[in-house]
Coordinates of C-alpha atoms in Angstrom, one line a residue:
M1 CA 29.0 19.9 -28.1
K2 CA 32.1 20.0 -26.0
V3 CA 33.4 16.8 -24.5
E4 CA 33.8 18.4 -21.1
S5 CA 30.2 19.4 -20.8
A6 CA 29.1 16.0 -22.2
F7 CA 31.2 14.3 -19.5
S8 CA 29.4 16.4 -17.0
N9 CA 26.1 15.3 -18.4
L10 CA 27.3 11.7 -18.3
R11 CA 28.1 12.1 -14.6
H12 CA 31.4 10.3 -15.2
A13 CA 29.5 7.2 -16.5
Y14 CA 30.9 3.7 -16.3
K15 CA 32.8 2.7 -19.4
P16 CA 31.0 1.0 -22.2
I17 CA 33.0 -2.2 -22.2
A18 CA 30.6 -4.2 -24.3
T19 CA 29.2 -2.9 -27.6
V20 CA 27.4 0.4 -26.9
I21 CA 25.2 2.2 -29.3
F22 CA 25.0 5.9 -28.8
C23 CA 21.9 7.7 -30.2
A24 CA 21.6 11.5 -30.0
C25 CA 18.0 12.2 -29.4
T26 CA 15.4 14.3 -27.6
W27 CA 13.5 12.2 -25.2
T28 CA 9.7 11.9 -25.7
E29 CA 7.1 9.9 -23.8
P30 CA 7.6 6.2 -24.6
V31 CA 5.4 4.9 -27.4
F32 CA 4.2 1.9 -25.4
A33 CA 3.1 4.1 -22.6
S34 CA 0.8 6.0 -25.0
S35 CA -2.8 6.3 -24.1
A36 CA -5.1 3.7 -25.7
K37 CA -7.3 6.6 -26.8
S38 CA -4.5 8.1 -28.9
K39 CA -5.2 8.1 -32.7
E40 CA -1.6 7.4 -33.5
L41 CA 0.8 5.0 -31.7
D42 CA 3.9 7.0 -32.7
G43 CA 6.2 4.9 -34.9
Y44 CA 4.2 1.7 -34.7
D45 CA 1.0 2.6 -36.4
K46 CA 2.6 2.2 -39.8
Y47 CA 2.9 -1.5 -39.2
A48 CA -0.8 -2.0 -38.8
E49 CA -2.3 -4.0 -41.7
T50 CA -5.7 -2.4 -41.5
E51 CA -7.3 0.7 -40.1
S52 CA -8.0 -1.2 -36.9
Y53 CA -4.9 -2.2 -35.1
I54 CA -3.9 -5.8 -34.5
T55 CA -4.5 -6.1 -30.7
A56 CA -4.2 -8.7 -28.1
T57 CA -7.1 -10.2 -26.1
P58 CA -8.6 -8.0 -23.4
M59 CA -6.7 -8.0 -20.1
K60 CA -7.7 -10.6 -17.6
L61 CA -6.9 -10.9 -13.9
F62 CA -4.7 -13.8 -12.8
K63 CA -3.9 -14.8 -9.2
A64 CA -1.0 -17.0 -8.3
R65 CA -1.7 -20.1 -6.2
K66 CA 1.7 -21.5 -5.5
F67 CA 4.5 -19.0 -6.2
E68 CA 3.9 -15.5 -4.7
A69 CA 0.5 -17.0 -3.8
G70 CA -2.4 -14.6 -3.9
A71 CA -0.5 -11.9 -5.9
P72 CA -2.6 -10.6 -8.8
V73 CA -1.4 -9.6 -12.3
K74 CA -3.3 -8.7 -15.5
F75 CA -2.5 -10.5 -18.7
S76 CA -3.5 -10.7 -22.3
T77 CA -2.4 -12.9 -25.2
Y78 CA -1.8 -12.6 -28.9
V79 CA -0.9 -15.5 -31.2
M80 CA 1.2 -14.3 -34.1
K81 CA 0.6 -15.5 -37.7
N82 CA 2.2 -18.8 -38.7
T83 CA 2.9 -19.8 -35.1
D84 CA 3.5 -23.5 -34.5
L85 CA 0.6 -24.1 -32.2
N86 CA 2.2 -27.3 -30.9
S87 CA 5.6 -25.7 -30.1
A88 CA 5.2 -21.9 -29.7
P89 CA 8.0 -19.5 -28.8
V90 CA 7.0 -17.1 -25.9
F91 CA 7.4 -13.4 -26.0
L92 CA 6.7 -12.2 -22.4
M93 CA 6.1 -8.4 -22.5
L94 CA 6.1 -6.8 -19.1
E95 CA 4.1 -3.6 -19.2
F96 CA 4.3 -3.1 -22.9
N97 CA 1.2 -1.9 -24.8
E98 CA -0.9 -4.8 -25.9
K99 CA -2.7 -2.5 -28.4
S100 CA 0.3 -1.5 -30.5
T101 CA 3.0 -4.1 -30.0
P102 CA 1.4 -7.0 -31.9
A103 CA 1.5 -5.2 -35.3
A104 CA 5.2 -4.4 -34.8
L105 CA 6.1 -8.0 -33.9
E106 CA 4.1 -9.3 -36.9
K107 CA 6.2 -7.0 -39.1
Y108 CA 9.5 -8.3 -37.7
S109 CA 8.3 -11.9 -37.9
A110 CA 7.4 -11.5 -41.5
E111 CA 11.0 -10.3 -42.1
K112 CA 12.3 -13.4 -40.3
L113 CA 14.0 -11.2 -37.7
I114 CA 12.1 -13.2 -35.0
P115 CA 10.1 -16.4 -35.0
P116 CA 6.3 -16.2 -34.8
G117 CA 5.0 -17.1 -31.3
L118 CA 2.7 -16.6 -28.4
V119 CA 2.9 -13.0 -27.0
V120 CA 1.9 -12.6 -23.4
F121 CA 1.4 -9.1 -22.1
V122 CA 1.6 -8.7 -18.3
S123 CA 0.8 -5.6 -16.2
N124 CA 0.5 -5.2 -12.5
A125 CA -2.7 -5.2 -10.5
S126 CA -3.7 -4.3 -7.0
I127 CA -4.9 -6.2 -4.0
K128 CA -8.1 -5.0 -2.5
P129 CA -8.5 -3.8 1.2
T130 CA -10.2 -6.1 3.6
V131 CA -11.6 -3.4 5.8
K132 CA -14.0 -0.6 5.0
G133 CA -12.1 2.6 4.3
G134 CA -8.9 0.8 3.4
F135 CA -6.9 1.4 0.3
P136 CA -5.7 -0.9 -2.5
R137 CA -2.1 -1.9 -2.7
Y138 CA -0.4 -1.8 -6.0
M139 CA 1.8 -5.0 -6.5
R140 CA 4.4 -3.6 -9.0
G141 CA 7.2 -3.2 -6.5
V142 CA 6.4 -6.5 -4.8
L143 CA 6.5 -8.6 -8.0
F144 CA 8.8 -6.6 -10.3
G145 CA 11.1 -5.0 -7.8
N146 CA 12.4 -8.0 -5.8
V147 CA 15.3 -10.1 -6.7
G148 CA 14.9 -13.9 -6.6
R149 CA 12.9 -16.7 -8.0
G150 CA 9.4 -15.8 -6.6
F151 CA 8.0 -13.8 -9.6
P152 CA 10.0 -15.8 -12.3
D153 CA 8.6 -19.1 -10.9
M154 CA 5.1 -17.6 -10.7
V155 CA 5.3 -16.7 -14.4
V156 CA 7.0 -19.8 -15.7
E157 CA 5.1 -22.4 -13.6
E158 CA 1.7 -20.8 -13.3
L159 CA 0.9 -17.8 -15.5
L160 CA 2.4 -19.0 -18.8
P161 CA 0.8 -22.4 -18.8
F162 CA -2.6 -20.8 -18.0
A163 CA -2.1 -18.2 -20.7
A164 CA -1.1 -20.8 -23.3
A165 CA -4.1 -22.9 -22.5
Q166 CA -6.3 -19.8 -22.9
A167 CA -4.7 -19.2 -26.3
K168 CA -4.9 -22.9 -27.2
V169 CA -1.2 -23.3 -27.9
K170 CA 1.5 -25.5 -26.5
I171 CA 4.7 -23.8 -25.4
S172 CA 8.0 -24.7 -27.0
E173 CA 10.3 -26.8 -24.8
D174 CA 13.4 -25.0 -26.2
P175 CA 14.5 -22.2 -23.9
D176 CA 16.3 -20.6 -26.8
M177 CA 12.9 -19.7 -28.2
H178 CA 11.7 -17.7 -25.3
F179 CA 12.1 -13.9 -24.9
V180 CA 11.3 -11.5 -22.1
A181 CA 11.2 -7.7 -22.2
G182 CA 10.3 -5.0 -19.7
S183 CA 11.0 -1.4 -18.8
S184 CA 11.9 0.4 -15.5
A185 CA 10.9 -2.1 -12.7
G186 CA 9.9 -4.4 -15.5
G187 CA 13.4 -4.1 -16.9
G188 CA 14.8 -5.2 -13.6
A189 CA 12.2 -8.0 -13.6
T190 CA 13.5 -9.0 -17.1
V191 CA 17.0 -9.3 -15.8
N192 CA 15.8 -11.2 -12.8
M193 CA 13.7 -13.5 -15.0
L194 CA 16.7 -14.3 -17.3
W195 CA 18.9 -15.0 -14.3
Y196 CA 16.7 -17.1 -12.1
R197 CA 14.7 -18.9 -14.9
N198 CA 17.5 -19.3 -17.4
D199 CA 16.2 -22.8 -18.0
F200 CA 13.2 -21.1 -19.7
F201 CA 14.2 -17.6 -20.9
R202 CA 17.5 -17.1 -22.8
R203 CA 16.8 -13.7 -24.6
G204 CA 15.9 -10.4 -23.0
Y205 CA 15.4 -6.7 -23.5
A206 CA 15.7 -4.4 -20.4
V207 CA 14.6 -0.8 -20.9
S208 CA 16.0 1.6 -18.2
P209 CA 16.1 -1.3 -15.8
V210 CA 15.8 -0.7 -12.1
V211 CA 18.7 -3.1 -11.4
P212 CA 17.8 -5.7 -8.7
H213 CA 20.1 -5.4 -5.7
G214 CA 23.0 -7.7 -5.8
L215 CA 22.5 -9.0 -9.3
P216 CA 25.6 -7.4 -10.9
T217 CA 27.6 -9.1 -8.2
L218 CA 26.1 -12.5 -8.9
V219 CA 26.7 -12.0 -12.6
R220 CA 30.4 -11.3 -12.0
M221 CA 30.9 -14.2 -9.5
T222 CA 28.8 -16.9 -11.0
E223 CA 29.5 -19.5 -13.6
S224 CA 28.1 -18.1 -16.9
K225 CA 24.6 -19.0 -18.2
P226 CA 23.3 -19.1 -21.8
M227 CA 21.6 -15.8 -22.6
R228 CA 21.7 -12.7 -24.9
I229 CA 20.6 -9.4 -23.4
Y230 CA 20.0 -5.8 -24.7
I231 CA 19.9 -2.8 -22.4
T232 CA 18.9 0.8 -23.0
T233 CA 19.4 3.8 -20.8
G234 CA 19.4 7.6 -20.9
D235 CA 21.6 10.1 -19.0
R236 CA 18.5 11.7 -17.4
E237 CA 17.5 8.6 -15.5
P238 CA 16.1 9.1 -12.0
D239 CA 18.2 8.9 -8.8
R240 CA 16.0 7.3 -6.1
I241 CA 16.2 5.1 -3.1
M242 CA 16.8 2.0 -5.4
G243 CA 19.9 3.8 -6.8
D244 CA 21.0 6.0 -9.7
L245 CA 19.5 4.1 -12.7
F246 CA 22.0 5.6 -15.1
F247 CA 25.0 4.3 -13.2
G248 CA 23.2 1.1 -12.3
D249 CA 22.4 0.3 -16.0
F250 CA 26.1 0.8 -17.0
Q251 CA 27.2 -1.2 -14.0
L252 CA 24.9 -4.0 -15.0
R253 CA 26.1 -4.0 -18.6
A254 CA 29.7 -3.9 -17.4
A255 CA 29.0 -7.0 -15.2
F256 CA 27.6 -8.9 -18.1
D257 CA 30.6 -8.0 -20.2
Y258 CA 33.0 -9.0 -17.5
A259 CA 31.4 -12.4 -17.4
G260 CA 31.6 -12.8 -21.1
Y261 CA 27.9 -12.4 -22.1
P262 CA 26.7 -11.2 -25.4
C263 CA 25.3 -7.8 -24.2
E264 CA 24.6 -4.5 -25.9
L265 CA 23.7 -1.2 -24.3
E266 CA 22.0 1.6 -26.3
Y267 CA 22.6 5.0 -24.7
F268 CA 20.5 8.0 -25.3
P269 CA 22.2 11.4 -24.6
N270 CA 19.6 13.7 -23.0
G271 CA 17.2 10.7 -22.8
G272 CA 15.0 10.3 -19.9
H273 CA 13.6 7.2 -18.2
N274 CA 12.5 4.6 -20.7
A275 CA 13.9 6.6 -23.6
G276 CA 13.8 4.6 -26.8
K277 CA 11.1 2.2 -25.6
G278 CA 8.8 3.2 -28.4
S279 CA 11.3 3.6 -31.1
P280 CA 10.9 1.1 -34.0
E281 CA 14.6 1.7 -34.9
T282 CA 15.7 0.7 -31.4
M283 CA 13.3 -2.3 -31.4
R284 CA 14.8 -3.5 -34.7
R285 CA 18.3 -3.1 -33.5
M286 CA 17.5 -4.9 -30.2
L287 CA 15.7 -7.8 -31.9
G288 CA 18.4 -8.2 -34.5
F289 CA 21.0 -8.6 -31.7
V290 CA 19.0 -10.7 -29.3
W291 CA 17.6 -13.0 -32.0
K292 CA 20.8 -13.1 -34.0
N293 CA 21.0 -16.3 -36.1
W294 CA 18.1 -17.8 -34.2
E295 CA 17.2 -20.2 -37.0
T296 CA 20.7 -21.7 -37.1
E297 CA 22.6 -21.2 -33.9
K298 CA 21.9 -22.3 -30.3
I299 CA 22.6 -20.0 -27.4
T300 CA 25.5 -21.4 -25.5
P301 CA 27.1 -20.3 -22.2
P302 CA 29.8 -17.7 -23.0
R303 CA 33.3 -17.8 -21.5
N304 CA 33.2 -17.9 -17.7
P305 CA 34.3 -14.9 -15.6
V306 CA 38.1 -14.9 -15.4
R307 CA 38.1 -16.1 -11.8
V308 CA 35.7 -19.0 -12.4
A309 CA 37.7 -20.0 -15.5
S310 CA 40.9 -20.1 -13.5
L311 CA 39.4 -22.8 -11.2
V312 CA 37.0 -25.0 -13.0
A313 CA 38.0 -27.5 -15.7
G314 CA 35.3 -28.2 -18.2
R315 CA 31.7 -27.2 -17.6
G316 CA 28.9 -28.3 -15.4
W317 CA 28.1 -30.7 -12.6
E318 CA 27.5 -34.4 -12.9
K319 CA 25.1 -36.2 -10.6
V320 CA 26.7 -39.3 -9.1
S321 CA 25.9 -42.1 -6.7
E322 CA 28.3 -41.3 -3.9
T323 CA 28.3 -41.7 -0.2
V324 CA 28.7 -38.5 1.7
P325 CA 31.8 -38.9 3.9
A326 CA 31.9 -38.1 7.6
Q327 CA 33.8 -34.9 8.5
C328 CA 37.3 -35.7 9.6
P329 CA 39.3 -34.1 12.4
V330 CA 41.9 -31.5 11.3
R331 CA 45.5 -32.5 12.2
A332 CA 47.9 -29.8 13.1
A333 CA 50.3 -28.7 15.9
G334 CA 50.8 -32.3 16.8
G335 CA 47.2 -32.9 17.7
E336 CA 43.6 -33.0 16.3
Y337 CA 41.0 -30.3 16.1
T338 CA 37.3 -31.2 16.3
F339 CA 34.2 -29.2 16.9
E340 CA 30.7 -29.4 18.4
G341 CA 28.1 -26.7 18.7
G342 CA 29.9 -23.4 19.1
K343 CA 33.2 -24.8 20.4
I344 CA 36.4 -26.1 18.9
Y345 CA 38.4 -28.8 20.7
F346 CA 42.1 -29.7 20.6
T347 CA 43.2 -33.2 21.5
K348 CA 46.9 -34.0 22.0
D349 CA 48.5 -36.9 23.9
G350 CA 45.0 -38.1 25.0
E351 CA 44.1 -34.7 26.5
K352 CA 41.1 -32.9 25.0
R353 CA 40.5 -29.2 25.8
V354 CA 38.4 -26.4 24.5
T355 CA 40.6 -24.1 22.4
A356 CA 37.9 -21.8 21.0
S357 CA 34.3 -20.9 21.8
G358 CA 31.7 -18.2 21.1
F359 CA 30.6 -19.4 17.7
Q360 CA 26.9 -19.9 16.9
C361 CA 26.9 -23.4 15.3
I362 CA 30.1 -24.6 13.7
T363 CA 29.6 -26.7 10.6
G364 CA 33.1 -27.3 9.4
I365 CA 36.8 -26.6 9.9
S366 CA 39.7 -26.8 7.4
L367 CA 43.4 -26.2 7.5
S368 CA 45.2 -23.5 5.4
S369 CA 47.5 -24.8 2.6
D370 CA 50.6 -23.7 4.6
L371 CA 49.3 -25.3 7.8
W372 CA 49.1 -22.4 10.3
K373 CA 45.6 -21.1 9.9
L374 CA 42.3 -22.8 10.7
Y375 CA 39.2 -21.8 8.7
V376 CA 35.9 -22.1 10.4
S377 CA 32.4 -22.3 8.8
D378 CA 29.5 -21.4 11.1
K379 CA 25.9 -21.4 9.8
G380 CA 24.9 -18.7 12.2
R381 CA 27.5 -16.2 10.9
R382 CA 27.6 -14.5 7.5
H383 CA 31.3 -15.1 7.0
V384 CA 34.1 -17.7 7.2
S385 CA 36.3 -17.1 10.2
A386 CA 40.1 -17.7 10.3
M387 CA 42.2 -18.4 13.4
V388 CA 46.0 -18.5 13.8
I389 CA 47.3 -21.8 15.1
A390 CA 49.9 -21.5 17.8
K391 CA 52.7 -24.1 18.3
D392 CA 51.0 -25.4 21.5
G393 CA 47.7 -25.9 19.6
S394 CA 45.9 -22.9 21.0
L395 CA 44.0 -20.7 18.6
G396 CA 44.1 -17.0 18.1
F397 CA 41.2 -14.6 18.0
P398 CA 38.8 -15.4 15.1
F399 CA 38.8 -12.8 12.4
R400 CA 36.4 -12.5 9.4
H401 CA 38.1 -14.1 6.5
A402 CA 35.5 -14.1 3.7
E403 CA 31.9 -12.9 3.4
V404 CA 29.0 -15.2 2.4
V405 CA 26.9 -14.0 -0.5
L406 CA 23.3 -14.6 0.7
H407 CA 20.4 -16.3 -1.1
D408 CA 17.6 -13.9 -2.0
D409 CA 15.3 -15.8 0.4
A410 CA 18.1 -16.7 2.9
K411 CA 17.1 -19.1 5.7
R412 CA 20.6 -19.4 7.1
L413 CA 23.4 -16.9 7.2
G414 CA 26.5 -19.0 7.1
P415 CA 28.1 -22.0 5.3
T416 CA 27.5 -25.6 6.2
D417 CA 30.8 -27.1 5.3
I418 CA 34.3 -26.0 4.1
V419 CA 37.4 -27.4 2.3
T420 CA 40.8 -25.9 1.4
L421 CA 42.6 -26.2 -2.0
A422 CA 46.3 -26.5 -2.5
N423 CA 46.5 -22.7 -3.4
D424 CA 44.8 -21.8 -0.1
R425 CA 41.5 -21.0 -1.8
I426 CA 38.6 -22.1 0.3
L427 CA 35.3 -23.6 -1.0
F428 CA 32.2 -23.5 1.3
A429 CA 28.7 -24.9 1.0
T430 CA 25.9 -22.3 1.0
E431 CA 22.3 -21.8 -0.2
L432 CA 23.6 -20.4 -3.5
G433 CA 25.7 -23.4 -4.1
V434 CA 29.5 -23.7 -3.6
Q435 CA 31.1 -20.3 -2.9
S436 CA 34.8 -19.7 -2.9
A437 CA 37.2 -17.1 -1.5
M438 CA 40.9 -16.6 -2.4
S439 CA 43.6 -16.8 0.2
F440 CA 43.6 -13.0 0.3
G441 CA 40.1 -13.2 1.9
V442 CA 37.7 -12.0 -0.8
T443 CA 34.7 -14.1 -1.9
D444 CA 34.9 -14.0 -5.6
M445 CA 33.2 -17.1 -7.0
I446 CA 29.9 -19.0 -7.0
L447 CA 29.3 -22.4 -8.5
P448 CA 25.6 -23.0 -8.5
L449 CA 24.3 -26.6 -8.2
P450 CA 21.8 -27.9 -10.8
G451 CA 18.4 -26.4 -10.3
D452 CA 20.0 -23.8 -8.0
A453 CA 19.8 -26.3 -5.2
P454 CA 21.4 -25.4 -1.9
A455 CA 24.7 -27.1 -1.0
G456 CA 24.8 -28.8 2.4
R457 CA 28.2 -30.5 2.2
V458 CA 31.4 -30.0 0.2
W459 CA 34.5 -32.2 -0.1
M460 CA 37.4 -33.0 -2.4
K461 CA 39.2 -36.0 -3.8
G462 CA 42.3 -35.0 -5.6
K463 CA 41.1 -32.4 -8.2
T464 CA 37.5 -33.6 -8.0
L465 CA 35.0 -31.4 -6.2
Y466 CA 31.9 -33.0 -4.6
A467 CA 28.8 -31.2 -3.2
A468 CA 25.8 -32.7 -1.6
S469 CA 22.3 -31.2 -1.6
G470 CA 20.0 -33.4 0.5
K471 CA 20.3 -36.9 -0.8
D472 CA 21.8 -35.7 -4.2
V473 CA 25.5 -35.7 -4.8
F474 CA 27.2 -33.8 -7.6
R475 CA 30.8 -33.7 -8.8
R476 CA 33.0 -31.7 -11.2
E477 CA 36.7 -31.3 -12.0
L478 CA 38.8 -28.4 -10.9
R479 CA 42.3 -27.2 -12.0
V480 CA 43.6 -27.2 -8.4
P481 CA 43.8 -30.2 -6.0
V482 CA 42.7 -30.3 -2.4
A483 CA 45.3 -29.2 0.2
D484 CA 47.5 -31.8 1.9
E485 CA 47.6 -31.4 5.6
N486 CA 51.0 -33.1 5.7
R487 CA 52.7 -30.8 3.2
I488 CA 53.0 -27.0 2.9
T489 CA 51.9 -25.5 -0.4
E490 CA 52.1 -21.8 -1.3
P491 CA 48.9 -19.7 -1.2
D492 CA 47.8 -18.0 -4.4
K493 CA 49.2 -14.5 -4.5
A494 CA 46.2 -13.1 -6.4
Y495 CA 44.7 -10.0 -4.8
Y496 CA 42.0 -7.6 -5.9
A497 CA 42.9 -8.1 -9.6
I498 CA 44.2 -11.2 -11.3
E499 CA 45.6 -11.9 -14.7
G500 CA 43.0 -11.6 -17.5
E501 CA 41.0 -8.8 -15.8
N502 CA 40.9 -5.4 -17.4
R503 CA 42.7 -3.1 -14.9
N504 CA 43.6 0.1 -16.7
S505 CA 41.3 1.0 -19.6
S506 CA 39.8 4.5 -19.6
H507 CA 36.2 5.0 -18.5
L508 CA 35.7 7.9 -20.8
D509 CA 38.0 7.8 -23.8
Q510 CA 35.8 5.5 -25.8
I511 CA 32.6 7.6 -25.4
A512 CA 34.2 10.9 -26.3
P513 CA 33.9 10.4 -30.1
A514 CA 30.2 9.6 -29.8
I515 CA 29.5 12.7 -27.7
E516 CA 31.4 15.0 -30.0
A517 CA 29.8 13.6 -33.2
E518 CA 26.3 14.0 -31.7
R519 CA 25.1 11.1 -33.7
S520 CA 24.8 7.3 -33.5
I521 CA 28.1 5.6 -33.2
V522 CA 28.7 2.0 -32.4
I523 CA 31.7 1.4 -30.2
T524 CA 33.0 -2.1 -29.9
N525 CA 35.5 -3.4 -27.4
R526 CA 35.2 -6.9 -25.9
I527 CA 31.7 -8.0 -26.9
V528 CA 31.3 -11.7 -27.3
K529 CA 29.7 -12.3 -30.7

């Protein structure tokens, strides 16, 4: 096979930055999607211990009451041999075949590749029409296809406790012991589950995932979480309204690698959607990676994304007993700036005047590190504004300085407070936590608060960052101190790329050997082991 034609097939794919396993194959219908009436379950029937397959309980209907209330799913359970019934690991299998999977998992458990545990199979259901002649509505897109905490919270807080009670087991309190897998929209839901309920799931397998909108951006910007993930994709993935899945899967893997996560992608030349889902060899490779050293090693957060690492000192927030300070006026141009509603006032020599208006609801103002720009947070605008300060105290026209990354269930557009650091980086309080933008004007960092709580206020004392969420106050140490309104400090000169980011490596050179060899080749670059 010529490299040129292979590159055409790859559609100039994103580079495999992390470990990428290339498997030459001809795509067949996924094993787990096989009909229950089939006499053979492709590669998995050899793992059955008797002529009758080890199967899970019959599917039951479950309706959520609190999270995604009223949404139905079907579920079944299987308790693996030698499972600790008082502390069972969870294997959440989204739209995997409950008739063939248990035998395979038993095989891998017997080999100590994975621990024995509670397997919960979940498939989507429909809601029934309420009028005669109406049609049912399938809930797959609603539950699996949306980014955010809704479905993950429904699973962790409602479905799994119910399923465990039905199976008469207690779920392990160790999130390292819980695994989630899914394909297509279920693959997207897997990534979503790992991200938003990382306090419960730390290991995942995403087959041809329909990547949730915005998640790769969050992965790149956000302080890293403890997880291991394995992704598969083929170069004949569909291109639909939700995006080109081939490019999306490579983009997702690249985001995880950029942020330092242990992540592998298995690529199937000529493979279609869900290629490799039913392959015992792929399953073995995946489990070997995701469950690597599970008996002896804890999953720890990897290195942070380069930009986050350049700012934070140490890791994590500390809850403290601290009084939230009142917002102070900004002193510049020989006077003071204050705000109320949608207006900014300038007071000098006892005279107070409106110097800017037209905002929705100003929530904070802050001075640039070199003392000639005013940053403005407005909870009605999806950006932080910046205004030039004239010598007489008047303000120039506001321009959009930095965009706010929105919460998946956003109830407000803009930030609710703002502070400037000595390198002119701004920090602003949002529903996703504390977001940050460099002096250049690009939002490139998110520091979530514990429990993904929204940040209402943000302030600094020296190099200590404080954030308030309701009555709770948290603090952490930074590498850069707060700006001093009495002294000019130079803004950071970082632009689109900063030191430590990979700027010039080829997107295609690494995959050429795999294509020309037409066989499995493992290509390793920067994978975190």
